[in-house]
Coordinates of C-alpha atoms and ligand atoms in Angstrom, one line a residue:
M217 CA -18.6 -21.8 -7.2
T218 CA -16.1 -20.0 -9.5
A219 CA -15.8 -16.2 -9.6
E220 CA -17.7 -16.3 -12.9
G221 CA -20.4 -18.5 -11.5
T222 CA -20.9 -16.2 -8.5
L223 CA -21.1 -13.2 -10.8
R224 CA -23.6 -14.9 -13.0
A225 CA -25.7 -15.8 -10.0
D226 CA -25.5 -12.2 -8.7
I227 CA -26.7 -10.8 -12.0
V228 CA -29.6 -13.3 -12.1
E229 CA -30.6 -12.4 -8.6
V230 CA -30.5 -8.6 -9.2
G231 CA -32.6 -9.1 -12.3
R232 CA -35.1 -11.0 -10.3
R233 CA -35.3 -8.3 -7.6
M234 CA -35.6 -5.5 -10.2
Y235 CA -38.6 -7.3 -11.8
A236 CA -40.2 -8.2 -8.5
R237 CA -40.0 -4.5 -7.3
G238 CA -41.5 -3.3 -10.6
Y239 CA -38.4 -1.5 -11.7
T240 CA -38.8 -3.2 -15.1
A241 CA -41.7 -4.5 -17.1
S242 CA -41.6 -7.2 -19.7
N243 CA -38.1 -7.4 -21.2
D244 CA -36.9 -4.0 -20.0
G245 CA -33.7 -3.2 -18.2
N246 CA -30.2 -4.6 -18.4
I247 CA -27.3 -5.5 -16.1
S248 CA -23.6 -6.0 -16.8
A249 CA -20.4 -6.6 -14.8
R250 CA -16.7 -6.7 -15.4
L251 CA -15.4 -10.3 -15.7
G252 CA -11.6 -9.8 -15.3
S253 CA -9.8 -7.0 -17.0
D254 CA -10.9 -7.4 -20.6
R255 CA -14.3 -9.1 -20.5
L256 CA -17.9 -8.1 -19.5
L257 CA -20.7 -10.3 -18.4
M258 CA -24.0 -8.9 -19.8
T259 CA -27.7 -9.7 -19.8
P260 CA -29.1 -10.8 -23.1
K261 CA -31.6 -8.8 -25.2
G262 CA -35.2 -9.9 -25.4
V263 CA -35.6 -11.7 -22.1
C264 CA -37.5 -10.8 -18.9
K265 CA -34.8 -10.0 -16.3
G266 CA -37.1 -11.5 -13.6
F267 CA -36.8 -15.0 -15.1
M268 CA -33.1 -15.4 -16.3
T269 CA -30.9 -18.4 -15.7
P270 CA -27.1 -18.0 -15.4
D271 CA -26.5 -19.7 -18.7
M272 CA -28.5 -17.0 -20.6
L273 CA -25.8 -14.3 -20.0
C274 CA -23.3 -13.3 -22.7
I275 CA -19.7 -12.5 -22.4
T276 CA -18.3 -9.7 -24.6
D277 CA -15.0 -7.8 -24.8
L278 CA -14.7 -4.2 -23.9
E279 CA -15.6 -3.2 -27.5
G280 CA -18.9 -5.1 -27.3
K281 CA -17.9 -8.0 -29.5
K282 CA -19.6 -11.2 -28.2
V283 CA -17.1 -13.9 -27.2
Q284 CA -19.4 -16.4 -25.6
G285 CA -23.1 -17.1 -25.2
D286 CA -26.1 -18.4 -27.2
R287 CA -27.9 -15.1 -27.1
D288 CA -27.1 -11.5 -28.2
P289 CA -26.1 -9.0 -25.6
S290 CA -28.4 -6.2 -24.4
S291 CA -29.6 -3.6 -26.9
E292 CA -28.3 -1.0 -24.5
M293 CA -24.8 -2.5 -24.5
L294 CA -23.3 0.8 -26.0
M295 CA -24.3 2.7 -22.9
H296 CA -22.7 0.1 -20.6
L297 CA -19.5 0.1 -22.7
E298 CA -19.3 3.9 -22.4
V299 CA -19.6 3.7 -18.6
Y300 CA -16.7 1.2 -18.3
R301 CA -14.6 3.3 -20.6
Q302 CA -15.2 6.5 -18.5
R303 CA -15.0 4.8 -15.1
P304 CA -12.2 2.3 -14.6
D305 CA -13.3 2.2 -10.9
V306 CA -16.7 0.8 -11.8
A307 CA -17.3 -3.0 -12.0
A308 CA -21.1 -3.1 -12.6
V309 CA -23.9 -1.2 -14.4
V310 CA -27.6 -1.5 -13.9
H311 CA -30.3 0.1 -16.0
A312 CA -34.0 0.0 -15.3
H313 CA -37.3 2.0 -15.6
P314 CA -38.4 2.4 -11.9
P315 CA -41.8 4.2 -12.3
T316 CA -41.4 7.1 -9.8
A317 CA -37.9 8.0 -10.7
T318 CA -38.8 7.6 -14.4
G319 CA -41.8 9.9 -13.8
F320 CA -39.3 12.6 -12.6
A321 CA -37.2 11.8 -15.8
V322 CA -40.3 12.4 -17.9
A323 CA -41.2 15.6 -16.1
G324 CA -37.7 16.8 -16.6
I325 CA -37.2 17.3 -12.8
P326 CA -33.7 16.1 -11.6
L327 CA -33.4 14.7 -8.1
D328 CA -30.9 17.3 -7.0
R329 CA -32.5 19.0 -4.0
A330 CA -30.8 18.6 -0.7
V331 CA -33.5 16.7 1.0
L332 CA -32.2 13.4 2.4
A333 CA -28.9 13.1 4.4
E334 CA -28.4 9.5 3.2
V335 CA -28.7 10.4 -0.5
L336 CA -26.3 13.4 -0.1
T337 CA -23.6 11.3 1.5
T338 CA -23.9 8.5 -1.0
L339 CA -25.1 9.6 -4.5
G340 CA -24.9 13.4 -4.0
S341 CA -27.2 14.5 -6.7
I342 CA -29.1 12.6 -9.5
P343 CA -29.0 14.6 -12.7
I344 CA -31.0 13.9 -15.9
A345 CA -29.0 12.9 -19.0
A346 CA -30.5 14.4 -22.2
Y347 CA -33.1 12.4 -24.1
A348 CA -31.5 10.0 -26.6
T349 CA -33.0 7.3 -28.8
P350 CA -32.5 4.0 -26.9
S351 CA -30.0 1.6 -28.3
T352 CA -28.3 4.2 -30.5
S353 CA -24.9 5.9 -30.0
E354 CA -26.8 9.0 -28.8
L355 CA -27.4 7.4 -25.4
P356 CA -23.8 6.8 -24.5
E357 CA -23.1 10.4 -25.5
A358 CA -25.8 11.7 -23.2
V359 CA -24.6 9.6 -20.3
R360 CA -20.9 10.5 -20.8
Q361 CA -21.5 14.1 -19.6
F362 CA -22.5 13.0 -16.1
V363 CA -20.9 9.6 -15.5
K364 CA -17.5 10.9 -14.4
A365 CA -19.0 12.7 -11.4
H366 CA -22.2 10.6 -10.7
D367 CA -22.9 7.0 -9.7
G368 CA -26.6 7.4 -10.6
M369 CA -28.6 9.4 -13.1
L370 CA -32.0 9.7 -14.7
L371 CA -32.3 9.3 -18.5
A372 CA -34.8 11.8 -19.9
N373 CA -38.1 10.1 -20.9
H374 CA -36.6 6.7 -20.4
G375 CA -35.4 5.5 -17.0
A376 CA -32.4 5.4 -14.7
L377 CA -28.8 4.2 -14.7
T378 CA -26.7 3.3 -11.7
I379 CA -23.1 2.0 -11.4
G380 CA -21.0 0.6 -8.6
A381 CA -18.0 -1.4 -7.5
D382 CA -20.0 -4.6 -7.8
V383 CA -23.5 -5.8 -9.0
Y384 CA -25.2 -5.3 -5.7
A385 CA -23.6 -1.8 -5.1
A386 CA -25.0 -0.7 -8.5
Y387 CA -28.4 -2.2 -7.8
Y388 CA -28.8 -0.7 -4.3
K389 CA -28.2 2.7 -5.9
M390 CA -31.1 2.0 -8.1
E391 CA -33.2 1.2 -5.0
T392 CA -32.0 4.5 -3.4
I393 CA -33.0 6.5 -6.4
E394 CA -36.5 5.1 -6.6
H395 CA -36.9 5.4 -2.8
F396 CA -35.7 9.1 -3.0
A397 CA -38.1 9.8 -5.9
K398 CA -41.1 8.4 -4.0
I399 CA -40.2 10.4 -0.9
S400 CA -39.7 13.6 -3.0
L401 CA -43.0 13.0 -4.7
V402 CA -44.9 12.6 -1.4
A403 CA -43.3 15.7 0.1
R404 CA -44.3 17.7 -3.0
L405 CA -47.8 16.4 -3.0
L406 CA -48.1 17.4 0.6
G407 CA -47.1 20.9 -0.6
R408 CA -44.1 21.5 1.5
E409 CA -40.4 20.5 1.2
N410 CA -37.8 21.6 3.8
L411 CA -34.3 21.6 2.3
I412 CA -31.1 20.8 4.1
S413 CA -29.0 24.0 4.3
R414 CA -25.8 24.3 2.3
E415 CA -23.7 24.4 5.5
E416 CA -25.3 21.1 6.7
V417 CA -24.6 19.7 3.2
G418 CA -21.0 20.5 3.8
R419 CA -21.1 18.6 7.1
L420 CA -22.7 15.6 5.4
Q421 CA -20.1 15.6 2.7
G422 CA -17.5 15.4 5.4
L423 CA -19.1 12.1 6.5
R424 CA -18.2 10.5 3.2
D425 CA -14.7 10.0 4.5
T426 CA -15.9 8.8 7.9
Y427 CA -18.1 6.2 6.3
G428 CA -15.5 5.3 3.7
I429 CA -17.9 6.3 0.9
K430 CA -16.0 6.7 -2.4
A431 CA -18.0 9.3 -4.2
P432 CA -16.8 10.0 -7.7
A433 CA -16.8 13.8 -7.2
P434 CA -17.4 16.4 -4.5
I435 CA -20.7 18.4 -4.2
C436 CA -20.3 21.7 -6.2
A437 CA -19.6 24.7 -4.1
E438 CA -22.5 27.2 -4.1
N439 CA -22.6 29.3 -7.2
E440 CA -19.5 27.6 -8.5
P441 CA -18.9 29.6 -11.7
A442 CA -18.6 26.7 -14.2
Q443 CA -20.7 23.9 -12.7
D444 CA -19.1 21.2 -14.9
P445 CA -21.2 18.0 -14.7
A446 CA -18.0 16.1 -15.1
A447 CA -16.3 17.8 -12.1
C448 CA -18.8 18.1 -9.3
Q449 CA -22.4 17.2 -8.2
V450 CA -24.9 20.1 -8.4
V451 CA -27.1 20.1 -5.3
Q452 CA -29.8 22.7 -4.6
A453 CA -29.3 23.8 -1.0
P454 CA -30.0 27.2 0.3
S455 CA -27.3 28.9 2.4
S456 CA -28.5 29.5 5.9
P457 CA -25.6 29.3 8.4
H458 CA -27.8 29.3 11.5
V459 CA -30.3 26.6 10.7
R460 CA -30.0 23.1 9.2
L461 CA -33.4 23.0 7.5
V462 CA -34.8 25.7 5.3
P463 CA -38.4 25.8 4.0
S464 CA -38.4 25.5 0.2
A465 CA -39.4 28.8 -1.4
D466 CA -41.2 26.8 -4.1
H467 CA -44.7 27.1 -2.7
D468 CA -44.6 30.7 -1.6
G469 CA -47.8 32.4 -2.6
E470 CA -49.2 29.2 -4.1
I471 CA -53.0 29.0 -3.9
R472 CA -54.4 25.4 -3.8
L473 CA -58.0 24.9 -4.8
T474 CA -60.1 21.8 -5.2
Y475 CA -61.9 21.3 -8.5
R476 CA -65.2 22.1 -6.8
Q477 CA -63.8 25.4 -5.3
L478 CA -62.4 26.4 -8.7
T479 CA -65.8 25.7 -10.4
E480 CA -67.6 27.8 -7.8
L481 CA -65.2 30.7 -8.3
I482 CA -65.8 30.5 -12.1
E483 CA -69.5 30.3 -11.7
D484 CA -69.5 33.3 -9.3
A485 CA -67.4 35.3 -11.8
V486 CA -69.8 34.3 -14.7
R487 CA -72.8 35.4 -12.6
T488 CA -71.2 38.7 -11.8
L489 CA -70.7 39.4 -15.5
R490 CA -74.4 38.7 -16.4
Ligands
ZN554 ZN1 -34.3 1.3 -21.0

């Protein structure tokens, strides 16, 4: 198979996996990849990414002008073009709406707590790009702020975006984000979240070199004065030089009641007032 044929097959396969895993519904989501130095291969608008065939993909130039294909390129093409402009090292872009990660994006909660060693060594933190109307030039603007220092981000009230050195690398980061979001949600539902200490985060960051992970930016130093989202990755990690895991202060003093307990308390209070 030619290089282009392989790339088309990879995009089709990743689209199938995204749909099978429920990261997209209906015609949602889009995938693109660099095809040589001045061309992009892109999923078309208006098709389910779970049922694409290689011939459905479009070829555009780096300005988004279609140069080949029967269908029109993705409605989120502007966001993809912006990523390629900002990140010459990136060869593929994946966008989807994985439900748990998108839930965090809707709640306005970034996935930036130091919780999982694997996530800290690979993605670092997953910020939220500001809400922007899909398909407009607002979305590339919102993404631009974070894309220089992050390989994955949430899009407020929309979904998630991941990028990588090839189609699978970008897709696997989408899997990592959704997996991380599910684990974070379960820990928070259980009412307790132990955080990895800042000192341990430093050790984990050191592993990036050992594993040959090419992170786009370092993790921000604690209380770094200007935490520029284009310069470093903001990670919430408490300093605690002597332990590696620190209980999150979030739930201190929290009182959890069932609906029945709450009703009884209110009824008691009403009786007292009578
Ligand atoms: Zn979308």
